[in-house]
mmCIF file of C-alpha atoms and ligand atoms in Angstrom:
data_model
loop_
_atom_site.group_PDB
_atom_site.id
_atom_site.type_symbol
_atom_site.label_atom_id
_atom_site.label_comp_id
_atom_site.label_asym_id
_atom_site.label_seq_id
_atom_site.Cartn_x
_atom_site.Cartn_y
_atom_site.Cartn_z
ATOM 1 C CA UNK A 1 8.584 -14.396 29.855
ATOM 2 C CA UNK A 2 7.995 -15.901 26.711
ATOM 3 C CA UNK A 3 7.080 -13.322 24.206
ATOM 4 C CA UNK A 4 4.410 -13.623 21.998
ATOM 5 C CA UNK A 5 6.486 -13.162 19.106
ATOM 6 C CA UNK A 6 10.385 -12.660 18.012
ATOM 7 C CA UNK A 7 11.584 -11.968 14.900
ATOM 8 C CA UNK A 8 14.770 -13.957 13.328
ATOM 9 C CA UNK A 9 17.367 -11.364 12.390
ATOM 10 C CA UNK A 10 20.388 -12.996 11.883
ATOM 11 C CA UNK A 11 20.841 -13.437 8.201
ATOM 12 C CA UNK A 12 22.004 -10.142 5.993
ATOM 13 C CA UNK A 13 20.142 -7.813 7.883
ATOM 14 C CA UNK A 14 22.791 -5.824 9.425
ATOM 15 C CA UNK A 15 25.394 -5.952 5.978
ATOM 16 C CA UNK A 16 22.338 -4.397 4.318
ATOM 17 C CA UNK A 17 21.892 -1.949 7.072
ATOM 18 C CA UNK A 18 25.017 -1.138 7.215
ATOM 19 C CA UNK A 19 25.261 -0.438 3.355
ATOM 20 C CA UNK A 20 22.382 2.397 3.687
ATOM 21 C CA UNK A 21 24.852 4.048 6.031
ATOM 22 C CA UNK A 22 28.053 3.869 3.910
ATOM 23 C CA UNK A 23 26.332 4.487 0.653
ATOM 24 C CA UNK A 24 24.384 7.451 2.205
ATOM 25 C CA UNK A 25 21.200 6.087 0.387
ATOM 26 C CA UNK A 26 18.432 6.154 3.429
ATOM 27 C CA UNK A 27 15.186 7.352 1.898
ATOM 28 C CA UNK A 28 12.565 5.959 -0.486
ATOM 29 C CA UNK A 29 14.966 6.827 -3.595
ATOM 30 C CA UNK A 30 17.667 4.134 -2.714
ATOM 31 C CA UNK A 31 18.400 1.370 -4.879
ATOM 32 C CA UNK A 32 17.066 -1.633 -2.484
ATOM 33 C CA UNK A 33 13.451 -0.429 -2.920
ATOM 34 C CA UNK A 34 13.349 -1.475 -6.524
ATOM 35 C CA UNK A 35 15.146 -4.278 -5.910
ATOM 36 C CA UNK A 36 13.131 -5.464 -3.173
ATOM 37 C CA UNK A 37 10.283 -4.511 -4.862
ATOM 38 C CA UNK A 38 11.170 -6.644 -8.209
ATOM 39 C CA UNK A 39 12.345 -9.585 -5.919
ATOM 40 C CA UNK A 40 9.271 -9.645 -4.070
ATOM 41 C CA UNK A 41 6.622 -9.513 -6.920
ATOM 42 C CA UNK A 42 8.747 -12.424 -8.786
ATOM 43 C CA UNK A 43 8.324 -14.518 -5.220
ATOM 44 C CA UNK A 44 4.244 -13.920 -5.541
ATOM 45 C CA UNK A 45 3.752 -14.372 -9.094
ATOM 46 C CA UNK A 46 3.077 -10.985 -9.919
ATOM 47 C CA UNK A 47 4.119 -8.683 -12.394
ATOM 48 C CA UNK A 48 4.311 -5.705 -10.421
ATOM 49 C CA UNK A 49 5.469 -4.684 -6.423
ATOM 50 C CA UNK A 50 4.705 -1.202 -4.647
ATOM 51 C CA UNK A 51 6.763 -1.129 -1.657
ATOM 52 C CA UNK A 52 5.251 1.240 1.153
ATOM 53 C CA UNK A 53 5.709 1.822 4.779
ATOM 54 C CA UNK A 54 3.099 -0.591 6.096
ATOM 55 C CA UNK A 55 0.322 -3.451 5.116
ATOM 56 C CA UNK A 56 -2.367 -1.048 6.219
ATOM 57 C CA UNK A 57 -1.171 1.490 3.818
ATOM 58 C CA UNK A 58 -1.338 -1.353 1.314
ATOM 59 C CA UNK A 59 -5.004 -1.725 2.086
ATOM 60 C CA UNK A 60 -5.900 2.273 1.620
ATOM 61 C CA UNK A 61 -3.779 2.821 -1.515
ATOM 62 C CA UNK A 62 -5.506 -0.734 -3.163
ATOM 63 C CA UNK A 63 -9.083 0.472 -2.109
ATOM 64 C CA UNK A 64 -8.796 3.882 -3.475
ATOM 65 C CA UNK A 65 -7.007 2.690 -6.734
ATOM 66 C CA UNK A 66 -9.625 0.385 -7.308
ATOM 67 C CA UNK A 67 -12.122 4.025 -7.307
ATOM 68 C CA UNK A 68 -14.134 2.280 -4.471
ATOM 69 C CA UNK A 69 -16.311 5.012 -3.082
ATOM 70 C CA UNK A 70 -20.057 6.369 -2.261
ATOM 71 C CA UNK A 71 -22.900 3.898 -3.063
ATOM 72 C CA UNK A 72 -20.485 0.687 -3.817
ATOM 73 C CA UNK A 73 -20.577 -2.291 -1.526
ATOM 74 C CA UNK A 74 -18.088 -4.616 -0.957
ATOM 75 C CA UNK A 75 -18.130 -8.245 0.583
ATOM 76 C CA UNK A 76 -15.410 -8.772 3.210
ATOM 77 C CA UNK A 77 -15.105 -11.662 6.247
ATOM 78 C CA UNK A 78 -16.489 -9.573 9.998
ATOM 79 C CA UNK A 79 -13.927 -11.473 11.454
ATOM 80 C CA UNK A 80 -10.344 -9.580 10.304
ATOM 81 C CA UNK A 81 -7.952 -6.684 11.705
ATOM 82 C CA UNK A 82 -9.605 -2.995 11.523
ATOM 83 C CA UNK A 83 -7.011 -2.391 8.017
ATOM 84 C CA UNK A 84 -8.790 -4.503 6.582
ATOM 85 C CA UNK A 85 -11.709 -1.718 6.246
ATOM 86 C CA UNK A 86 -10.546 1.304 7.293
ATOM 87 C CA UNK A 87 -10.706 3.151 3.929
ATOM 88 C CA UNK A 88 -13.662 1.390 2.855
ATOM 89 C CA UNK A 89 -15.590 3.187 5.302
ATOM 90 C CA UNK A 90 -13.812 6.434 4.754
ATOM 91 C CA UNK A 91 -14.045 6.397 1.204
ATOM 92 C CA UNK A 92 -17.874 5.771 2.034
ATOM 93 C CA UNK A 93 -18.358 2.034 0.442
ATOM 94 C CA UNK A 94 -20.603 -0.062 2.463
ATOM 95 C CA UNK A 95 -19.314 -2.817 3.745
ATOM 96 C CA UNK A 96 -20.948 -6.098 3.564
ATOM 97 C CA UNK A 97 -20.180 -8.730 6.175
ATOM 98 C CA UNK A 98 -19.950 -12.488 6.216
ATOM 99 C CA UNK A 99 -19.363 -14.641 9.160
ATOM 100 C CA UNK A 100 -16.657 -17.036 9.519
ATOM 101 C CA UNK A 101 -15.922 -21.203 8.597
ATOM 102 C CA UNK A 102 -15.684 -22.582 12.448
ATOM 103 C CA UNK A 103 -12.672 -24.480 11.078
ATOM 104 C CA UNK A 104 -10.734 -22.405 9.143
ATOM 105 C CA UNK A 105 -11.693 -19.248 10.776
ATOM 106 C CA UNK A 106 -11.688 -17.559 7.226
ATOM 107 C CA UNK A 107 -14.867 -16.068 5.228
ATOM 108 C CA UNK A 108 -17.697 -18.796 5.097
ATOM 109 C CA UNK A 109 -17.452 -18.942 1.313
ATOM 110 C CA UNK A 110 -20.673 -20.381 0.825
ATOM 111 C CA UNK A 111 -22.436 -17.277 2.219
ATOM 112 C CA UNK A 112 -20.847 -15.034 -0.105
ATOM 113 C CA UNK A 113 -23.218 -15.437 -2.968
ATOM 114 C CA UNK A 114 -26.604 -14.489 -1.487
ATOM 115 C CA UNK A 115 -24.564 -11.143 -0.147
ATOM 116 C CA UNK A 116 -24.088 -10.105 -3.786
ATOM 117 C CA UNK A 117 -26.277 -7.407 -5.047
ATOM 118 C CA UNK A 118 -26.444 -4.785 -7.984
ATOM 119 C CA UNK A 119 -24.059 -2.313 -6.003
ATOM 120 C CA UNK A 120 -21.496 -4.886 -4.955
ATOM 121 C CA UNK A 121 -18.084 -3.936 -6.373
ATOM 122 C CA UNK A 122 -15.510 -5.726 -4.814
ATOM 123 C CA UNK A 123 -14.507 -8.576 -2.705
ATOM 124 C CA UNK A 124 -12.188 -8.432 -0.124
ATOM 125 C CA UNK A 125 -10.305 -11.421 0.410
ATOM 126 C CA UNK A 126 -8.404 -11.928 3.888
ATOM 127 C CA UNK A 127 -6.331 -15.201 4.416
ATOM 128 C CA UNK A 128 -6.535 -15.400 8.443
ATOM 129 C CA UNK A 129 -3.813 -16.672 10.942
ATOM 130 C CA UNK A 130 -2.094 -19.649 8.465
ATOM 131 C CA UNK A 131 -4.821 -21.360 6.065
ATOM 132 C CA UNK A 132 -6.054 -19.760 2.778
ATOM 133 C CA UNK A 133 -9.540 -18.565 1.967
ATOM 134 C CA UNK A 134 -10.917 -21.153 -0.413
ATOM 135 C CA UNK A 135 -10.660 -19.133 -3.665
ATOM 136 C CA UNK A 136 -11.893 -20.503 -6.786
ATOM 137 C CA UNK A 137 -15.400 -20.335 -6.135
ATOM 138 C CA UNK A 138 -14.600 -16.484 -5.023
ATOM 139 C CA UNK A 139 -13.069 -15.752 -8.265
ATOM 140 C CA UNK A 140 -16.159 -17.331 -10.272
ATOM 141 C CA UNK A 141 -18.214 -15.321 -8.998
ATOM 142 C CA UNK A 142 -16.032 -12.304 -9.022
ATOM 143 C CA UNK A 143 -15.640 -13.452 -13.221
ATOM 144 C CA UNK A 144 -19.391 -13.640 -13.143
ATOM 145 C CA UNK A 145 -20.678 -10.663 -12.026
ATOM 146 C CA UNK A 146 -17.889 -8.409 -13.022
ATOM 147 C CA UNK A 147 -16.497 -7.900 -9.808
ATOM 148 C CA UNK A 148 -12.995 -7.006 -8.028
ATOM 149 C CA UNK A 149 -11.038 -8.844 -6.035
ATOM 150 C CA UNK A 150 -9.013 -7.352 -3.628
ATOM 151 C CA UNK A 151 -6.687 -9.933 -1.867
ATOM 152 C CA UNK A 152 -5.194 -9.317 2.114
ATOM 153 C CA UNK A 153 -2.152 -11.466 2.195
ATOM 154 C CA UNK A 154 -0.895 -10.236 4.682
ATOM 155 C CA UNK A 155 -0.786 -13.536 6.850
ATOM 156 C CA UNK A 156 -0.144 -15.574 4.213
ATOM 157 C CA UNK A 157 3.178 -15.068 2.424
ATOM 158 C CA UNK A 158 4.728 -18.158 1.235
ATOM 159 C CA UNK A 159 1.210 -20.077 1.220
ATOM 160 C CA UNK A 160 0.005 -21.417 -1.668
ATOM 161 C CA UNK A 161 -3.514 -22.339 -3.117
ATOM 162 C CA UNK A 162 -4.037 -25.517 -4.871
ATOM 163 C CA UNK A 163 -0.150 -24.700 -5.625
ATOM 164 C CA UNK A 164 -0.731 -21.018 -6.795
ATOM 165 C CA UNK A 165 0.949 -18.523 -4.409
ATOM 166 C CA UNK A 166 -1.201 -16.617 -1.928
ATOM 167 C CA UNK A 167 -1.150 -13.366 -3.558
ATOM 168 C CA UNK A 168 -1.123 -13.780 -6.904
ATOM 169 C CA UNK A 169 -5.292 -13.716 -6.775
ATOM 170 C CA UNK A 170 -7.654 -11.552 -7.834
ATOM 171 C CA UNK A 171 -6.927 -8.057 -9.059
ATOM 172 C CA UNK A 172 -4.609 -6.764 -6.208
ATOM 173 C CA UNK A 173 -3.122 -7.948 -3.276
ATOM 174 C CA UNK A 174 -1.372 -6.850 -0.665
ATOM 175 C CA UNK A 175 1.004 -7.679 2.012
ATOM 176 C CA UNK A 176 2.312 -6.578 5.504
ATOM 177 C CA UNK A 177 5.904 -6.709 6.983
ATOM 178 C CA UNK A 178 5.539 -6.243 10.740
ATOM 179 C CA UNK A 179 7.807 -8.260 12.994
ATOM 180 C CA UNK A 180 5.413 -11.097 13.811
ATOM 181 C CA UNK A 181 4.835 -11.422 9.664
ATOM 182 C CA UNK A 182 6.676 -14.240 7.780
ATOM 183 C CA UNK A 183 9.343 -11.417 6.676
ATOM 184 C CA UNK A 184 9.624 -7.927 8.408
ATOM 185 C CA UNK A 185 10.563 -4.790 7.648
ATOM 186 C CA UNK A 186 9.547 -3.519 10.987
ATOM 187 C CA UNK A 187 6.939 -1.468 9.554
ATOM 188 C CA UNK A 188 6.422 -1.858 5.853
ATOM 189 C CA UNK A 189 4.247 -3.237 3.116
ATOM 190 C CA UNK A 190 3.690 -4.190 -0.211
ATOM 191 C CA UNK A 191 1.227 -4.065 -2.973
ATOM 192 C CA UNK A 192 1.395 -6.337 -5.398
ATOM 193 C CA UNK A 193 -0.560 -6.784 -8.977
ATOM 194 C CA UNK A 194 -0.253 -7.716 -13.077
ATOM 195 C CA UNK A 195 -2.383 -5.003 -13.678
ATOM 196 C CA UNK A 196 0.416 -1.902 -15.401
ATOM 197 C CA UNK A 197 -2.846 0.885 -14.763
ATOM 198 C CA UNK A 198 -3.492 0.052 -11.238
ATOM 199 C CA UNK A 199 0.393 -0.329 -10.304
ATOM 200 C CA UNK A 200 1.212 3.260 -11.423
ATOM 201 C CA UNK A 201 -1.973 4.291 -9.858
ATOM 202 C CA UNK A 202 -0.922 3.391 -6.578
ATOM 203 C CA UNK A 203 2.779 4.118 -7.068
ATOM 204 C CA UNK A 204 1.270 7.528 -7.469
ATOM 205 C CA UNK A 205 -0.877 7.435 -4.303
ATOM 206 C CA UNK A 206 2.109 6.604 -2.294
ATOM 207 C CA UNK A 207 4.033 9.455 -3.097
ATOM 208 C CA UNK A 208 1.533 12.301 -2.979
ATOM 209 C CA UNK A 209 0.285 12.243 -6.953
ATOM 210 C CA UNK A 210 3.001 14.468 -7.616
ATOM 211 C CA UNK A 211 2.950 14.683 -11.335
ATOM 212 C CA UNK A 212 5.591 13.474 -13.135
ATOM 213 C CA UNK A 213 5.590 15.927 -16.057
ATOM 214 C CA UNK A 214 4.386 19.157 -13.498
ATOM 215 C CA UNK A 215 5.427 17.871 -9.772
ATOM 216 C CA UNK A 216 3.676 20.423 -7.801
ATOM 217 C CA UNK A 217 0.528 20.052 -9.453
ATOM 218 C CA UNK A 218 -1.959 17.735 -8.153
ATOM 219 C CA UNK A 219 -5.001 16.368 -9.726
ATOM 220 C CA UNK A 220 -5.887 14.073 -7.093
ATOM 221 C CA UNK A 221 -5.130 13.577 -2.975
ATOM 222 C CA UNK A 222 -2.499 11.180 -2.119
ATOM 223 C CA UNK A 223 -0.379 9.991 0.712
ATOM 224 C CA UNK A 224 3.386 9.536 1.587
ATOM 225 C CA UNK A 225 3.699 6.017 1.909
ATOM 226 C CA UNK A 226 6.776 5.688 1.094
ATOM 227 C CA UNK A 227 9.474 2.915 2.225
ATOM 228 C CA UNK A 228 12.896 3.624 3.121
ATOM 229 C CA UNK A 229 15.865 2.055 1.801
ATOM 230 C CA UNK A 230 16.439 0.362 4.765
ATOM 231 C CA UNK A 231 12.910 -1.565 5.315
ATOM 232 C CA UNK A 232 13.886 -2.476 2.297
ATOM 233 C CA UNK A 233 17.264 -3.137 2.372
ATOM 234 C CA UNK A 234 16.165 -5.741 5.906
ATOM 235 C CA UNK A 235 13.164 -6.919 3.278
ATOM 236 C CA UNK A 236 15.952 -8.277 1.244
ATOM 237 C CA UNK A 237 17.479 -9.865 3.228
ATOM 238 C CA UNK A 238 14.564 -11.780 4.678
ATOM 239 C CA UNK A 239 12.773 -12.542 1.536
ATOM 240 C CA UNK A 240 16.372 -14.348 1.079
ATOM 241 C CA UNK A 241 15.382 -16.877 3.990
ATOM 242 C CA UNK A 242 11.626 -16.828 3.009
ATOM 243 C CA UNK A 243 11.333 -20.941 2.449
ATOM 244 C CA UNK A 244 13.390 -21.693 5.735
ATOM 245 C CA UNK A 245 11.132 -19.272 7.497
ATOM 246 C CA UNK A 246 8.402 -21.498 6.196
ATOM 247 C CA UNK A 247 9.533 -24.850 7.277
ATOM 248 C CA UNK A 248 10.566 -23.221 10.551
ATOM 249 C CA UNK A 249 6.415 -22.330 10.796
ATOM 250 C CA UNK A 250 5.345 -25.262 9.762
ATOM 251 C CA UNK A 251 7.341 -27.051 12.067
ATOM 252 C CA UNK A 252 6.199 -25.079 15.021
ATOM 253 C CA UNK A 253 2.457 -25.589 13.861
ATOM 254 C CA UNK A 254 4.007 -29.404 13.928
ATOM 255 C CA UNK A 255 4.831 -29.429 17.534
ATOM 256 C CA UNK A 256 2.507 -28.108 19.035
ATOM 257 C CA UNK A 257 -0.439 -30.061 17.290
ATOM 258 C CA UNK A 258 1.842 -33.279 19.015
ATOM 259 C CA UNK A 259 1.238 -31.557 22.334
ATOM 260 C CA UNK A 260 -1.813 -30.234 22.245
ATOM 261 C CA UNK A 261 -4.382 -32.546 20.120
ATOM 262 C CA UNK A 262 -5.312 -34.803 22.869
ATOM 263 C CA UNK A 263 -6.816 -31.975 24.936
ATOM 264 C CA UNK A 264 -10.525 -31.918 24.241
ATOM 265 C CA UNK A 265 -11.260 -28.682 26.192
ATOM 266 C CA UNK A 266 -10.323 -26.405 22.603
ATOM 267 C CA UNK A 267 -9.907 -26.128 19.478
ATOM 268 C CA UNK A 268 -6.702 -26.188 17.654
ATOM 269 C CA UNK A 269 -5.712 -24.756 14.451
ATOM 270 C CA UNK A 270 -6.601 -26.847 11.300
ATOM 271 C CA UNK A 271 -3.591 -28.453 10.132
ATOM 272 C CA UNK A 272 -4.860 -28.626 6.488
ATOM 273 C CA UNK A 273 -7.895 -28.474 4.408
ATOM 274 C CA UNK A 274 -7.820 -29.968 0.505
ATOM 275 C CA UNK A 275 -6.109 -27.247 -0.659
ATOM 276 C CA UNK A 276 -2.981 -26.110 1.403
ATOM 277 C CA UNK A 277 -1.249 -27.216 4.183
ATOM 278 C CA UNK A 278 -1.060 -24.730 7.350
ATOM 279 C CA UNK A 279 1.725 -22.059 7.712
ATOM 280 C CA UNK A 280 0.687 -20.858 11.132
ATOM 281 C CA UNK A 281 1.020 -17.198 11.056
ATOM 282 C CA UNK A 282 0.062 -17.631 14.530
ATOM 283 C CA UNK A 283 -1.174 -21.084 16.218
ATOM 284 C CA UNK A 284 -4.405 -19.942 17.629
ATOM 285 C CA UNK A 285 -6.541 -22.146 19.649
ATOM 286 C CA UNK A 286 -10.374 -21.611 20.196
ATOM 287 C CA UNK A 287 -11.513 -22.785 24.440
ATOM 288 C CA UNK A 288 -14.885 -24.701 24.774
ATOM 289 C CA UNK A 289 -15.729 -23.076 27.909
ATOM 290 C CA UNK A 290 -13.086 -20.791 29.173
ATOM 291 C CA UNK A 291 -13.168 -16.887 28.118
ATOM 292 C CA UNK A 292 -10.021 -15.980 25.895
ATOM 293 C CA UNK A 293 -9.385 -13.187 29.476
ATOM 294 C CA UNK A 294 -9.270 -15.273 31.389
ATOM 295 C CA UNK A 295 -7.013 -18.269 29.734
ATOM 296 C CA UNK A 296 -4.941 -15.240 29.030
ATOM 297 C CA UNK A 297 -4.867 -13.690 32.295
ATOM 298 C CA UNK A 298 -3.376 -17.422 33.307
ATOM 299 C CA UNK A 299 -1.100 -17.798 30.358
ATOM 300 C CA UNK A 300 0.523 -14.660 31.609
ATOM 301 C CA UNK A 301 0.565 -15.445 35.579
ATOM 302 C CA UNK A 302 2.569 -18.398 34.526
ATOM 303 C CA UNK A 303 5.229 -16.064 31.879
ATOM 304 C CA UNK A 304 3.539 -16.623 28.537
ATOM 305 C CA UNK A 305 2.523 -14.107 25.919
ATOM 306 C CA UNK A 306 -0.425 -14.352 23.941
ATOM 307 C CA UNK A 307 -3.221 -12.136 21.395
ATOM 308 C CA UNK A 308 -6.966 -12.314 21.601
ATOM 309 C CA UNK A 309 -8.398 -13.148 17.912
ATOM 310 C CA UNK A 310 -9.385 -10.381 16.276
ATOM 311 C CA UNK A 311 -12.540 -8.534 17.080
ATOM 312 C CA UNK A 312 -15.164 -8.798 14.305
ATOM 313 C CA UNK A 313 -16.245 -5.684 12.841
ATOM 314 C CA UNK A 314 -19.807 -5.751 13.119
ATOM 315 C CA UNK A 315 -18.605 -5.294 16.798
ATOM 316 C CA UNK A 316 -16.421 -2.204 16.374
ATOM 317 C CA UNK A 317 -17.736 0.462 18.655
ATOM 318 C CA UNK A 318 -16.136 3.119 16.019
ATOM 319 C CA UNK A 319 -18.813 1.558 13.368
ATOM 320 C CA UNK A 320 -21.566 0.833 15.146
ATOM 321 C CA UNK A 321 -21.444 4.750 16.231
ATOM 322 C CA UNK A 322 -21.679 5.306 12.704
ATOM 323 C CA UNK A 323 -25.306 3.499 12.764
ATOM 324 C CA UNK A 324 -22.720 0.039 10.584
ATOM 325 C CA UNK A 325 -23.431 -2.873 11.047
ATOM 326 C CA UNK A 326 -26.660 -2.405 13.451
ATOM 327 C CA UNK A 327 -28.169 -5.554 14.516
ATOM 328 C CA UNK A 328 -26.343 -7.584 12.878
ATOM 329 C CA UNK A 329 -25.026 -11.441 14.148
ATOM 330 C CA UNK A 330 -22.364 -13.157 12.906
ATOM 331 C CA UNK A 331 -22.301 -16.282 15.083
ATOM 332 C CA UNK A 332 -19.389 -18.237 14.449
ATOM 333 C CA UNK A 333 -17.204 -14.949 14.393
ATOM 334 C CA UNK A 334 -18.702 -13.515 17.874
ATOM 335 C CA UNK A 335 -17.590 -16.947 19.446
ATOM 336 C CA UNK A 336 -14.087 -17.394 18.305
ATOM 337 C CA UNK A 337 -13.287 -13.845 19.180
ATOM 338 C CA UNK A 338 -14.538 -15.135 22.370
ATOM 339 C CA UNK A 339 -13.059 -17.958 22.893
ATOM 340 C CA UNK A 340 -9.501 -17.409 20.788
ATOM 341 C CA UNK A 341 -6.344 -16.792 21.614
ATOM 342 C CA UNK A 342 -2.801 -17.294 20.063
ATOM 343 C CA UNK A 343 0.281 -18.329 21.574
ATOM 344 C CA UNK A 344 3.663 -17.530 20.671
ATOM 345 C CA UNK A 345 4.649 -18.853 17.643
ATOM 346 C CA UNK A 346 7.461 -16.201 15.796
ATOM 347 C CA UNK A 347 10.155 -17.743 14.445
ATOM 348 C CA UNK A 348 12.898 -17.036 17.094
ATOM 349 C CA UNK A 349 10.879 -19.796 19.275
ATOM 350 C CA UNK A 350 12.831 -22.585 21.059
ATOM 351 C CA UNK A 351 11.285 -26.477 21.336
ATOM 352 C CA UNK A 352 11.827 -26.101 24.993
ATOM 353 C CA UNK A 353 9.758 -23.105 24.710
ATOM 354 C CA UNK A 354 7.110 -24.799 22.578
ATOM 355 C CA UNK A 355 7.213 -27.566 25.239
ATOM 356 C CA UNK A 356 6.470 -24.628 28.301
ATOM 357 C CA UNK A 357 4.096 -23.164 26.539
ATOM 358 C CA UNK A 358 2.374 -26.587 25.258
ATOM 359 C CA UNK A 359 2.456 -27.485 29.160
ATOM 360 C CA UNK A 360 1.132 -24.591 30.523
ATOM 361 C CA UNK A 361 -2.137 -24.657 28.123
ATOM 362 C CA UNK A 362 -2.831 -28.301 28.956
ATOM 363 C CA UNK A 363 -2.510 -27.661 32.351
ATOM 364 C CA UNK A 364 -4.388 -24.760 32.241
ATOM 365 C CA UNK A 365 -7.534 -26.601 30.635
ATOM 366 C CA UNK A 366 -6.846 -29.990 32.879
HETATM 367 C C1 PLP B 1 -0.936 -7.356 9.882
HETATM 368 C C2 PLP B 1 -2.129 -7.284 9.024
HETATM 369 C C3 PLP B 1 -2.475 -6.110 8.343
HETATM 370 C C4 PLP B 1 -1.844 -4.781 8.621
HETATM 371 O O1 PLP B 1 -0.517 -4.677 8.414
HETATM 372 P P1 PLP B 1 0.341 -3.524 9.166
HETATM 373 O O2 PLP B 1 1.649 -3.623 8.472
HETATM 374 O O3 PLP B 1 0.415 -3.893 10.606
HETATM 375 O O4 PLP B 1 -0.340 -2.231 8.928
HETATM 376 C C5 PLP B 1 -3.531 -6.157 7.463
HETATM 377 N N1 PLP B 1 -4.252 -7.277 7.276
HETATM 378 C C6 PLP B 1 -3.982 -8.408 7.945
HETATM 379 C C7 PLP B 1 -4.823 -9.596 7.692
HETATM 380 C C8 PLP B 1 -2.926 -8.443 8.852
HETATM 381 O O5 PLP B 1 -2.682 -9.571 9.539
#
């Protein structure tokens, strides 16, 4: 079987581990949090990093420092991962969907203007599987009517925009270190920002607004979302091989573009649009014809791991119970979550398996 994704683990992981052990720092007060934390927010171009224990954690602790709640709206893509919203809906903001660019598969950023109205707040921002949201007319219109930015990165570390690093934009952004993200942690995440007010703000939502000067006396409800010394101690030592992780990527995307391009039964992903170059989180590929089931259901009769796309929220059973999103059609998005899949692209993948793989899919849409 050729797994969908496998993480590269072979560079100071295990001395850094190890250190945890023999130091007997484990939890959130050990010294590789900062560090990672500094590290990290110098690699983004931002002044500030708020390690904690996963990207979707990120996402709640940005939304709620940013004081979105009851009556705000904010403009987000349909077509992301559930995190994306979660606390927007809890916190009771209404969200307001846009469908996708058929080509990038990111937030049609012409359609966000007509979406904006005198309760929009925010927008949220979210890079999808390896090519950045187009952002300088986003943060125009953000500068013009006074609005937030909120940026998901969490697909998209060690991208840059027009040469500015993928989350550096906007007012916050966040990032996510699960095993198929350029650098894991296992589980962990990371908020980063310039802004000193909104750092400590979530710094204080991750570690249950204790008070500092009174610590069992709360004035507001927080989480734990902590990270340990070792997710960080392992973020260390792969933000160390960040760039190679990159080229290593890139170089997949490379190969199989060769091998797949002359098949006219799918789309591919977009090697690059004016303003980046693709980092392939994932290589997804969106069928003509063919149900992403069923080419998966083949894919894994003949050993090969794959993902749908995501499912776009306007879909989500758990919001449309809610009376969300009722009626509503995002074209573009309803068909690539269709029609896409991604194949395995993490960075432990072979060219012979790239080859299989590449093989198997052309075969597969003959
Ligand atoms: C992975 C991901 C997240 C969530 O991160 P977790 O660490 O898995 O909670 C959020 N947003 C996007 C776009 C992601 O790809």
């Amino acid at each position: 079987m050729i797994p969908v994704n496998e993480p590269l683990l072979d560079g100071k992981e295990k001395e850094y581990l190890v250190k945890c052990i023999e130091t007997g720092w484990i939890s959130s007060e050990g010294p590789f949090v900062k560090e990672f934390e500094e590290k990290f927010a110098i690699r983004v171009d931002r002044k500030f990093g708020i390690a904690v224990c996963n990207g979707t954690a990120a996402i709640d602790a940005a939304v709620t420092a940013l004081d979105l709640g009851k009556g705000d709206e904010v403009i987000m893509p349909t077509f992301t991962i559930i995190s994306s919203i979660n606390q927007l809906v809890r916190n009771g903001v209404k969200p307001v969907l846009v469908d996708s660019d058929p080509l990038t598969w990111n937030i049609d950023v012409s359609k966000i203007a007509e979406k904006i109205s005198a309760k929009t707040k925010a927008i949220m921002v979210v890079h999808i599987y390896g090519l950045p949201v187009d952002i300088d007319p986003i943060l125009d219109l953000a500068k013009k009517h006074n609005l937030k930015v909120i940026e998901d990165a969490a697909e998209m570390l060690g991208q840059t925009y027009k040469g500015k690093k993928c989350g550096s934009f906007g007012d916050i952004s966040i990032f996510s270190f699960y095993p198929n993200k350029h650098i894991t942690t296992g589980e962990g995440g990371m908020i980063v920002t310039n802004d000193q007010k909104l750092a400590e703000r979530c710094r204080s939502l991750r570690n249950l607004c204790f008070k500092p000067e009174k610590r069992f006396v709360h004035d507001e409800l927080g989480w734990n979302l902590r990270m340990t010394n070792f997710q960080a101690g392992m973020g260390l030592a792969q933000l160390e091989r960040l760039d190679e992780f990159v080229e290593k990527k890139r170089w997949i995307g490379a190969e199989y573009t060769k091998l797949l391009k002359g098949n006219k039964n799918f789309q591919i992903a977009l090697p690059k649009t004016e303003y980046a170059e693709n980092i392939y989180w994932v290589f997804g590929i969106v069928a003509n014809e063919m149900e992403a089931e069923t080419t998966m259901k083949k894919l894994t009769e003949k050993g090969i791991g794959t993902r749908p796309f995501f499912w776009p929220m306007h879909e989500q059973p758990v919001f449309n119970k809610k009376g969300l999103f009722l009626g509503e059609k995002y074209p573009v998005a309803e068909n690539i979550a269709r029609y896409g899949f991604y194949i395995p692209s993490g960075l432990a993948i072979t060219k012979a398996q790239i080859e299989e793989v590449s093989a198997a899919v052309n075969q597969i849409f003959e």
